[in-house]
mmCIF file of C-alpha atoms in Angstrom:
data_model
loop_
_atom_site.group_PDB
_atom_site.id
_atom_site.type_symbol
_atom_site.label_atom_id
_atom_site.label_comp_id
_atom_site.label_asym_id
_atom_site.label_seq_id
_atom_site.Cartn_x
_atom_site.Cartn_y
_atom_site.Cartn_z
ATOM 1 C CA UNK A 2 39.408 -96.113 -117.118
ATOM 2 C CA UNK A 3 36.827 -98.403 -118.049
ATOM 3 C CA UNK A 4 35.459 -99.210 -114.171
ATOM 4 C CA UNK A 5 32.185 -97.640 -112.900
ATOM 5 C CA UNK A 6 32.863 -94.241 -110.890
ATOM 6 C CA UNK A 7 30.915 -93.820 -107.328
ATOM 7 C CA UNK A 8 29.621 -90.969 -106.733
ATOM 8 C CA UNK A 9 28.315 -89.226 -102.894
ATOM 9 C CA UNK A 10 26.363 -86.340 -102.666
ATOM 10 C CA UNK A 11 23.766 -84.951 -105.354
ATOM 11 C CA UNK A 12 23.463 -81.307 -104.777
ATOM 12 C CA UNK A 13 22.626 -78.824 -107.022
ATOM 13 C CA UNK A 14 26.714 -78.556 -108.294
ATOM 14 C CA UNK A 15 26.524 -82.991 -108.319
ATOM 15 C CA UNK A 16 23.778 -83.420 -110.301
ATOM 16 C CA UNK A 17 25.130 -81.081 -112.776
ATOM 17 C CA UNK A 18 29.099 -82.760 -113.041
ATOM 18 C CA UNK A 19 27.597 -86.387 -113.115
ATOM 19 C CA UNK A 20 25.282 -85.822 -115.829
ATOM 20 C CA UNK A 21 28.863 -84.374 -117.499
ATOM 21 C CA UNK A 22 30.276 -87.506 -116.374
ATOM 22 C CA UNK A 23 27.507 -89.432 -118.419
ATOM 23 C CA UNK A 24 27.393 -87.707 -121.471
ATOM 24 C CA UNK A 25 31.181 -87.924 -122.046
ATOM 25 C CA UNK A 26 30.472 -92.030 -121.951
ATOM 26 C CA UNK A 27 31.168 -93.215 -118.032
ATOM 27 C CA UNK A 28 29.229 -95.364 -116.274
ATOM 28 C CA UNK A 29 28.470 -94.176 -113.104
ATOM 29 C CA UNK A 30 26.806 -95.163 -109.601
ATOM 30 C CA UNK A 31 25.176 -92.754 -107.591
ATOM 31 C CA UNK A 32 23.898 -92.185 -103.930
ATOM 32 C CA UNK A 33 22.142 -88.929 -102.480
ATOM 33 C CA UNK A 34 20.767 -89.404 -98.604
ATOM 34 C CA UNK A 35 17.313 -87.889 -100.339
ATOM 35 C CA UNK A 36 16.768 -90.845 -103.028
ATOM 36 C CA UNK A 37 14.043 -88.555 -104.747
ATOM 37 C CA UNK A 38 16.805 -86.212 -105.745
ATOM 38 C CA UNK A 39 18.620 -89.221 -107.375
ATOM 39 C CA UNK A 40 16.359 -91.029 -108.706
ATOM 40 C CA UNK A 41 16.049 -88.816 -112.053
ATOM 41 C CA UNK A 42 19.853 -89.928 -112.755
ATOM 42 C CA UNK A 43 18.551 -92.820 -113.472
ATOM 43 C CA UNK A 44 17.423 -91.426 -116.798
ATOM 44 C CA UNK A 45 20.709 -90.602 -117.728
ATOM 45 C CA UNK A 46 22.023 -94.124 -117.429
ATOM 46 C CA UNK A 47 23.057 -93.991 -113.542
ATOM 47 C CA UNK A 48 22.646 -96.902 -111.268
ATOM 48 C CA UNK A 49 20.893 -95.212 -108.130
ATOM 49 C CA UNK A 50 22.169 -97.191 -105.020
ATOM 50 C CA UNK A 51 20.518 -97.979 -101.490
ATOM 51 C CA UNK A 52 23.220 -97.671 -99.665
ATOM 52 C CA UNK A 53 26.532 -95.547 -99.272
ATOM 53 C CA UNK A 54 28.435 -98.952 -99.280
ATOM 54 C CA UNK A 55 27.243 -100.233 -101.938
ATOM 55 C CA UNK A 56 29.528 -98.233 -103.402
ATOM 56 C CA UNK A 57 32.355 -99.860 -102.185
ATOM 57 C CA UNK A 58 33.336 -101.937 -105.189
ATOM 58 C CA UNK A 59 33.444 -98.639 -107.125
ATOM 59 C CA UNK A 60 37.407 -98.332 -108.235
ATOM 60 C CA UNK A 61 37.241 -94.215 -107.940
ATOM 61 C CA UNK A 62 34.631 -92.394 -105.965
ATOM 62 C CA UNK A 63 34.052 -89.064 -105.803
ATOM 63 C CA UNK A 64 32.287 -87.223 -102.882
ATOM 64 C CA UNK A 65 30.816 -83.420 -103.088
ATOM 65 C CA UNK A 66 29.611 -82.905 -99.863
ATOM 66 C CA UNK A 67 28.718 -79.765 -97.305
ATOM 67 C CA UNK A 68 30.793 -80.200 -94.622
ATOM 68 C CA UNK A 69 33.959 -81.913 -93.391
ATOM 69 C CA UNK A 70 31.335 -83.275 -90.769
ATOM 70 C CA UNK A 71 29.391 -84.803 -93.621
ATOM 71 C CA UNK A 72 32.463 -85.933 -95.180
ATOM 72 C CA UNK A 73 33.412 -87.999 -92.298
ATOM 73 C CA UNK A 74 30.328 -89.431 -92.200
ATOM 74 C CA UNK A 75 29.622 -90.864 -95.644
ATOM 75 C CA UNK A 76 33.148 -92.124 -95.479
ATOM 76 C CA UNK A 77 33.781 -93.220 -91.787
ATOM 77 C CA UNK A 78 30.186 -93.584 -90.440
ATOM 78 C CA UNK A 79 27.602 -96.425 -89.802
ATOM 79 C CA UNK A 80 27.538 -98.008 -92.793
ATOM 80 C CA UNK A 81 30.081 -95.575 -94.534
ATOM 81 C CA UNK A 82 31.694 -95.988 -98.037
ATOM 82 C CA UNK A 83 35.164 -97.690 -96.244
ATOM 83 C CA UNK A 84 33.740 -99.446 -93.409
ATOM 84 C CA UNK A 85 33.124 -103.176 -95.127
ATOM 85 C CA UNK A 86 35.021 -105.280 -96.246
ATOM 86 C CA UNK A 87 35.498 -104.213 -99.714
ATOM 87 C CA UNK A 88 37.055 -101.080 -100.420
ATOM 88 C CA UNK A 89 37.474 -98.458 -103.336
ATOM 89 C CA UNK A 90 40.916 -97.786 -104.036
ATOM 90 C CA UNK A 91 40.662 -93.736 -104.807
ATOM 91 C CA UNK A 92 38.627 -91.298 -103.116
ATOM 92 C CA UNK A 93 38.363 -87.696 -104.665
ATOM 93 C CA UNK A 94 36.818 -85.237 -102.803
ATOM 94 C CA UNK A 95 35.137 -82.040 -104.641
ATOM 95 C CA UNK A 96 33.320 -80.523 -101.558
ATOM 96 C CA UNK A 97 34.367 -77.460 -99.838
ATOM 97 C CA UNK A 98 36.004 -78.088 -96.215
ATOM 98 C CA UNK A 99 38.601 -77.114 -94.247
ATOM 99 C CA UNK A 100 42.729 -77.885 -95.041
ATOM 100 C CA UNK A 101 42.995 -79.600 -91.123
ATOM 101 C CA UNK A 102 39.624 -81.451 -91.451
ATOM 102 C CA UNK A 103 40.717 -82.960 -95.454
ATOM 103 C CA UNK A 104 44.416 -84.027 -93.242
ATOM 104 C CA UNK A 105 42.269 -85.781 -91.182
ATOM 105 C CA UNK A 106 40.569 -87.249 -93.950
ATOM 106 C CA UNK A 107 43.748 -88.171 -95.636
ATOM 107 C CA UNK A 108 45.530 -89.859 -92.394
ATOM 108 C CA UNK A 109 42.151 -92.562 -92.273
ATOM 109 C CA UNK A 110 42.125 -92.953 -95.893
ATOM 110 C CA UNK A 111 45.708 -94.121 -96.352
ATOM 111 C CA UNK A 112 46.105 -96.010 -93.054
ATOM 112 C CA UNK A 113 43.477 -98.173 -94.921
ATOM 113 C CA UNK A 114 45.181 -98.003 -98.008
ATOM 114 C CA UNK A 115 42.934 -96.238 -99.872
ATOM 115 C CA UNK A 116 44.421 -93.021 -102.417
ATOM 116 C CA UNK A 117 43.020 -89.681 -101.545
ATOM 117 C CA UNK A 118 43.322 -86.262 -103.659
ATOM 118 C CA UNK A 119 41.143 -83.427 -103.345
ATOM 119 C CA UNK A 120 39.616 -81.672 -106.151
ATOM 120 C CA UNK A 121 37.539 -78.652 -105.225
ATOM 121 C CA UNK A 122 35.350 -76.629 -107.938
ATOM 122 C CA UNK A 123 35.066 -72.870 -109.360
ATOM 123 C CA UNK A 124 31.738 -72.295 -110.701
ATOM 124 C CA UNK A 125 28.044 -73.311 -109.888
ATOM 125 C CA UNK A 126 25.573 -75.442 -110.837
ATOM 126 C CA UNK A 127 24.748 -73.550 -114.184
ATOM 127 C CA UNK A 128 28.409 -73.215 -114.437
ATOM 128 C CA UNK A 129 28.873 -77.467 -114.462
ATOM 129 C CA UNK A 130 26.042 -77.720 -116.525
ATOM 130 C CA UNK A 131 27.546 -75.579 -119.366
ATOM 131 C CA UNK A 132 30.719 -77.379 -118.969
ATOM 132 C CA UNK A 133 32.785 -74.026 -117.617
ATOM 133 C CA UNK A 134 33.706 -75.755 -114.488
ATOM 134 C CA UNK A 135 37.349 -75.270 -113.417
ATOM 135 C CA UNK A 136 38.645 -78.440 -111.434
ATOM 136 C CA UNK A 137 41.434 -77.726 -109.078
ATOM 137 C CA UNK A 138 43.671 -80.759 -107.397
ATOM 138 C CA UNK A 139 46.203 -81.311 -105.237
ATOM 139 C CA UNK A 140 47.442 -84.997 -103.538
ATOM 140 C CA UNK A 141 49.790 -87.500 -105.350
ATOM 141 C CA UNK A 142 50.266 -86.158 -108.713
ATOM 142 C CA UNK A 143 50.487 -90.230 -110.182
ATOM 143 C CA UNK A 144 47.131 -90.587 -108.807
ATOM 144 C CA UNK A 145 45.949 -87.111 -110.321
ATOM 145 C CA UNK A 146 47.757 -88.223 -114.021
ATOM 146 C CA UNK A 147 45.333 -91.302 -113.193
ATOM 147 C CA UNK A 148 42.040 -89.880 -112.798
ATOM 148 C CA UNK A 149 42.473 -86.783 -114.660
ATOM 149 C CA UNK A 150 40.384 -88.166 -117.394
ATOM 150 C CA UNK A 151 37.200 -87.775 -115.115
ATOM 151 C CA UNK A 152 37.971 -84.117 -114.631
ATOM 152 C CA UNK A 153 38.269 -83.398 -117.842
ATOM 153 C CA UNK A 154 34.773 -84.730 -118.696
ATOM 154 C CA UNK A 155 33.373 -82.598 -115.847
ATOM 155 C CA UNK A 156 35.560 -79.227 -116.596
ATOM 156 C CA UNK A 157 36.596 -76.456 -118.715
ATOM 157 C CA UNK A 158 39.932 -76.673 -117.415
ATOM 158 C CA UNK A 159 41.678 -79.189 -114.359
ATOM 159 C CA UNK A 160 44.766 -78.102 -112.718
ATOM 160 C CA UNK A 161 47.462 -79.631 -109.996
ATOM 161 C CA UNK A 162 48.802 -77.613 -107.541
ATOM 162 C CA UNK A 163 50.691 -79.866 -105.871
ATOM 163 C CA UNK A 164 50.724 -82.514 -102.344
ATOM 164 C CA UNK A 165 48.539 -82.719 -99.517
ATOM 165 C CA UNK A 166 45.987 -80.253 -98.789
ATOM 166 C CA UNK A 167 46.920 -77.455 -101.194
ATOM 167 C CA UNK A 168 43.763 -77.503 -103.183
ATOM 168 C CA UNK A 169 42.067 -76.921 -100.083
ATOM 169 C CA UNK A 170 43.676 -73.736 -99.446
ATOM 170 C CA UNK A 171 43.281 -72.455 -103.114
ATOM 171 C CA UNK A 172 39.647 -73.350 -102.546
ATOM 172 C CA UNK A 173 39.261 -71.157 -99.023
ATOM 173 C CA UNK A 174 40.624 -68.135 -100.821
ATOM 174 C CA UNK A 175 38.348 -68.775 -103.930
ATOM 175 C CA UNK A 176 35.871 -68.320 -102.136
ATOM 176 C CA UNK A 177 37.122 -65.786 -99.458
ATOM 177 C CA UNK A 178 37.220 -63.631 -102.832
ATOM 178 C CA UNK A 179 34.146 -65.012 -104.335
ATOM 179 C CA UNK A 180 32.286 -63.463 -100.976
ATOM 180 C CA UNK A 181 34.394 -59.771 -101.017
ATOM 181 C CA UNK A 182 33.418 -59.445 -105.043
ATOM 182 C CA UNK A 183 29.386 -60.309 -104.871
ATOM 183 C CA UNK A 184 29.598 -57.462 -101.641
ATOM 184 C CA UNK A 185 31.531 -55.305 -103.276
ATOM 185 C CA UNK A 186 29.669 -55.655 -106.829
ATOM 186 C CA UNK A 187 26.453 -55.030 -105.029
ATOM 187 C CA UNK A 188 27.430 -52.004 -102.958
ATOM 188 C CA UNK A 189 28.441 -50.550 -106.447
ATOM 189 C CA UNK A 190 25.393 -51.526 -108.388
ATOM 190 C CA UNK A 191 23.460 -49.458 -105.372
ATOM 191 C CA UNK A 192 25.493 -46.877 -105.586
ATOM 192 C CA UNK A 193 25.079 -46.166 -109.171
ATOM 193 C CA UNK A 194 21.216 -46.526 -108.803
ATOM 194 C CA UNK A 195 20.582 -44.354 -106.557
ATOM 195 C CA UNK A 196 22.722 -42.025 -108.738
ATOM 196 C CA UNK A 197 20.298 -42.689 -111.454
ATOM 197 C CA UNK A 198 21.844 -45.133 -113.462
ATOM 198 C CA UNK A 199 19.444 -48.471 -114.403
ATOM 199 C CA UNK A 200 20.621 -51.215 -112.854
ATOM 200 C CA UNK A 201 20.818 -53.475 -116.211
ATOM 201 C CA UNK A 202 23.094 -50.808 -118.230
ATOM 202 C CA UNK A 203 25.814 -50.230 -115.041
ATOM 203 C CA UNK A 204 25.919 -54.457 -114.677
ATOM 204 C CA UNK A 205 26.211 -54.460 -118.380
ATOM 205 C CA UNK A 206 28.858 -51.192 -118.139
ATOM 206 C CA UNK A 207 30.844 -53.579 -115.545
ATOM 207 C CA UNK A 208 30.568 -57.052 -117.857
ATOM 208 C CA UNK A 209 32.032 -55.088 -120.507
ATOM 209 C CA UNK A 210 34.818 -53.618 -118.776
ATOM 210 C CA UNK A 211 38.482 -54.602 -117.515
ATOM 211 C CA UNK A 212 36.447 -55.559 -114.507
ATOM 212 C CA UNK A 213 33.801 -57.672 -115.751
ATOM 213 C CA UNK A 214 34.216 -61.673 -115.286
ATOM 214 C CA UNK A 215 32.268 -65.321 -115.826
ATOM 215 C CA UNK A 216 30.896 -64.142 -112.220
ATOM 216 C CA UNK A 217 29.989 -60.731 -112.797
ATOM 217 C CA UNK A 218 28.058 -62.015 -116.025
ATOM 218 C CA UNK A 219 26.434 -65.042 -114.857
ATOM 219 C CA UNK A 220 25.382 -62.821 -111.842
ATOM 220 C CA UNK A 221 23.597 -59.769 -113.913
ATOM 221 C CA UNK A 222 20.221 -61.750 -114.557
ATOM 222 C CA UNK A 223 19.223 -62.557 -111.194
ATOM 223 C CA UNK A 224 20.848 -59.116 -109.988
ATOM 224 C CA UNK A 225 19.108 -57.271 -112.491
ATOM 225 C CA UNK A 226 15.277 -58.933 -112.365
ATOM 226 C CA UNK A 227 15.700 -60.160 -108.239
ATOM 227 C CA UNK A 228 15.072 -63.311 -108.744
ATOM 228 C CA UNK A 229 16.773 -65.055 -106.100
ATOM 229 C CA UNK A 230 14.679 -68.239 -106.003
ATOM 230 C CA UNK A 231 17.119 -69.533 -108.754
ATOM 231 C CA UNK A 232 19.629 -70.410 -106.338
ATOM 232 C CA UNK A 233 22.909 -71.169 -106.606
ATOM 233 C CA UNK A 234 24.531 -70.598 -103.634
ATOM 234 C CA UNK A 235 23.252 -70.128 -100.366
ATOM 235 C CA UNK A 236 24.072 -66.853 -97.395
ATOM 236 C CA UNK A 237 24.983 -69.637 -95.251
ATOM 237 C CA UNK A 238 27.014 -71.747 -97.239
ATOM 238 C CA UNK A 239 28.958 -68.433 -98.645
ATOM 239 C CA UNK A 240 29.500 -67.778 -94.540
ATOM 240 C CA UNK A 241 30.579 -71.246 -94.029
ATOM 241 C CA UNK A 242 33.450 -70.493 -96.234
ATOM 242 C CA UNK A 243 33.869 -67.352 -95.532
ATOM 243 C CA UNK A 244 34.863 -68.413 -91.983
ATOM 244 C CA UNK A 245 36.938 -70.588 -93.059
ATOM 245 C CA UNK A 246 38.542 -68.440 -95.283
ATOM 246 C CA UNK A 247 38.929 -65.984 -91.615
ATOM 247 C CA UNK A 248 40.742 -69.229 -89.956
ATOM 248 C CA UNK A 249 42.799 -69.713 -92.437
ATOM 249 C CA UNK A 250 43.908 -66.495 -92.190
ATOM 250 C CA UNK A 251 44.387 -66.410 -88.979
ATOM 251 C CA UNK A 252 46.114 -69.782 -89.112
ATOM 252 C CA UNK A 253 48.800 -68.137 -91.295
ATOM 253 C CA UNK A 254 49.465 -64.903 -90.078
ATOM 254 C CA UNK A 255 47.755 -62.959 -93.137
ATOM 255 C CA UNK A 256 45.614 -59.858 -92.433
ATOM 256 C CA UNK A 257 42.331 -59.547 -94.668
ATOM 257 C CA UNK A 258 40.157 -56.665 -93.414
ATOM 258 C CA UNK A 259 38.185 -56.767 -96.804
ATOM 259 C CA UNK A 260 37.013 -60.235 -96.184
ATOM 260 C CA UNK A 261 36.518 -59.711 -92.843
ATOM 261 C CA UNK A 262 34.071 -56.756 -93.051
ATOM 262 C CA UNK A 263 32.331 -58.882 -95.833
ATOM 263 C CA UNK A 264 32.079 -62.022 -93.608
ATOM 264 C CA UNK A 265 30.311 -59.832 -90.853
ATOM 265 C CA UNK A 266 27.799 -58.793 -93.968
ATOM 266 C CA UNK A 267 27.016 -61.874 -94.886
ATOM 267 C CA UNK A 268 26.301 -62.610 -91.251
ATOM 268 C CA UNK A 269 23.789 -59.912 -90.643
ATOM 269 C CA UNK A 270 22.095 -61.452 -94.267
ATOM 270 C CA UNK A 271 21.724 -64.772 -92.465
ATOM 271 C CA UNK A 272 20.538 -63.772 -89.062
ATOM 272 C CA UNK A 273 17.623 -61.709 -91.265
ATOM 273 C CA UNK A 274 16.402 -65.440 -92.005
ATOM 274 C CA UNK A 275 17.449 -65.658 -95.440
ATOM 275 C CA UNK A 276 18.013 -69.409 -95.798
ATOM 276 C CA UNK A 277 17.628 -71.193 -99.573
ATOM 277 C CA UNK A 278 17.538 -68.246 -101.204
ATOM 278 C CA UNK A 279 20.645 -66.926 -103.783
ATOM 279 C CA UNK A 280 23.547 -65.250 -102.081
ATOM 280 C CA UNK A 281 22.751 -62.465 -104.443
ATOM 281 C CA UNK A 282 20.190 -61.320 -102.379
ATOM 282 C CA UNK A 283 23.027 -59.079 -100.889
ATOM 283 C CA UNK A 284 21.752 -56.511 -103.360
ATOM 284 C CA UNK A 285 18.522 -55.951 -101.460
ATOM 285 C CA UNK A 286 19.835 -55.441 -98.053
ATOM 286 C CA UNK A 287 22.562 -53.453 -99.393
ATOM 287 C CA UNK A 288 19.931 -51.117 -101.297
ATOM 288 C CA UNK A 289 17.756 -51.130 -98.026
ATOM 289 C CA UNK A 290 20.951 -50.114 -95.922
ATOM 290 C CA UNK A 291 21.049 -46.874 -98.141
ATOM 291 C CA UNK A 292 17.221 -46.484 -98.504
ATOM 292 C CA UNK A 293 16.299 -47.370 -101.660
ATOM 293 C CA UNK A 294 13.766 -50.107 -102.457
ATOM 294 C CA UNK A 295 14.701 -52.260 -105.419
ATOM 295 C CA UNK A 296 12.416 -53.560 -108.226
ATOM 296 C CA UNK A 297 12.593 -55.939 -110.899
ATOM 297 C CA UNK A 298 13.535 -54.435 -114.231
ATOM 298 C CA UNK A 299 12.229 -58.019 -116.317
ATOM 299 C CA UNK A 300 14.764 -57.613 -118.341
ATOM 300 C CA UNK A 301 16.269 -60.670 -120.665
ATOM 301 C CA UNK A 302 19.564 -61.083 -120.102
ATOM 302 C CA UNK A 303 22.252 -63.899 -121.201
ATOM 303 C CA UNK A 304 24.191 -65.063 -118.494
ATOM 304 C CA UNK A 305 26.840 -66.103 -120.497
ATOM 305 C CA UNK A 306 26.727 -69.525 -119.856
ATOM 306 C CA UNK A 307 25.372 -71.167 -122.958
ATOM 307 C CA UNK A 308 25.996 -74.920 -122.773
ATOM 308 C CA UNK A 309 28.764 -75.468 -125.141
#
């Protein structure tokens, strides 16, 4: 495992499970299509590349992308990661796309004889950082045994789930629920303000009850004091996946009116104009939707995340 790892696509979650990467002693080559937002990696004993390809001699790299349009591209386009003469051998992908669009994926990869497994995230960016990331894989399980030493750097806990896609699926209905539980959480929280109850003690009531969760927890801050410029996930991005997580449904004959009525929330949030802003912001439309105007209670609250 001593070879250099590639690494595509330095969001806010990528930045976060390289610098993991780092401190657990790999060396590591990085390339973002905004250099500025690689650059500081640098610092952290990353070699910051010009090019996707120069990636190429990488044994292992691992792509967190947007889309499977995106994907494509940094593989299969101009200049892509497998279009010279020099390939990597494994490609992991951590980015959140469809199970037909990763099959796609696949078929190119291994008709150039290049290993492919997929290994979509729980968590966020604060969530990497603090090293409570849960990697899930599926794809050969040889060439999971193989770079499961990566994931463990990155996560809390890795898991495989078995061939092909699979991952892919557990990842759509991750975050099919991840969507119905932030709408549902903040149609509660409304509920019991309006009733009278501070917003702070019900979150808190919830966090400490058979209910509460990381996600429920990590949420109450930015719930709590509306500050939804610390993003972490996007209305846009949640209804990317949340339409995916529709088709998918669809594609396999399962009904899912809950996730359905929240996809068609999350919809109206977007078409408001909401764009990098936290997902969270749910709770002020929600409150609005019922008439009541929401203020910050500047409270200071752990999110339950401390860095361990």
């Amino acid at each position: 495992m001593a070879q250099k790892i590639g690494w595509i696509g330095l969001g806010r979650m990528g930045e976060s499970m390289v610098k993991r990467l780092t401190q657990a002693g790999f060396g590591v080559d990085v390339w973002n299509r905004t250099r500025s937002k690689a650059d500081p990696l640098a610092a952290y004993g990353c070699t910051v590349v010009d090019n996707i390809i120069d990636l190429s001699g990488c044994e292992t790299v691992i792509t967190m992308v947007s889309t499977t349009k995106d994907l494509k591209q940094v593989l299969f386009g101009e200049g892509g990661l497998v279009t010279g003469a020099q390939k990597p051998k494994v490609v992991v992908d951590s980015s959140s796309i469809s199970q037909e669009g990763s099959a796609e994926v696949r078929r190119e990869l291994e008709a150039l004889g290049i290993a492919y497994l997929c290994a979509p995230v729980s968590g966020n960016a604060k969530v990497a950082k603090a090293g409570k990331l849960l990697m899930v894989s599926s794809g050969p399980k040889e060439l999971y045994d193989q770079v499961e030493p990566y994931f463990q750097a990155i996560a809390r806990k890795c898991m495989w789930i078995g061939e092909g896609e699979l991952a892919r699926v557990w990842k759509i209905a991750h975050n099919t629920m991840f969507g119905v539980v932030i709408q549902n959480l903040c149609e509660i929280t409304v509920l019991a303000e309006k009733a009278g109850i501070p917003r702070h003690l019900f979150l808190e009531s919830i966090n400490d009850s058979v209910l509460g969760s990381m996600y429920t927890r990590y949420k109450t801050p930015v719930m709590t004091n509306l500050t939804f410029d610390q993003v972490t996930f996007t209305p846009e991005l949640l209804l990317k996946d949340m339409d995916l997580g529709m088709s998918a449904a669809k594609a396999h004959g399962v009904a899912m009116p809950a996730a359905a009525a929240t996809r068609e929330s999350i919809a109206r949030t977007v078409g408001r104009g909401y764009g990098d802003i936290d997902f969270s912001v749910l709770l002020v439309e929600t409150a609005r939707d019922a008439g009541l105007e929401l203020t910050s209670e500047n409270k200071v609250i752990s999110d339950g995340l401390e860095a361990k």
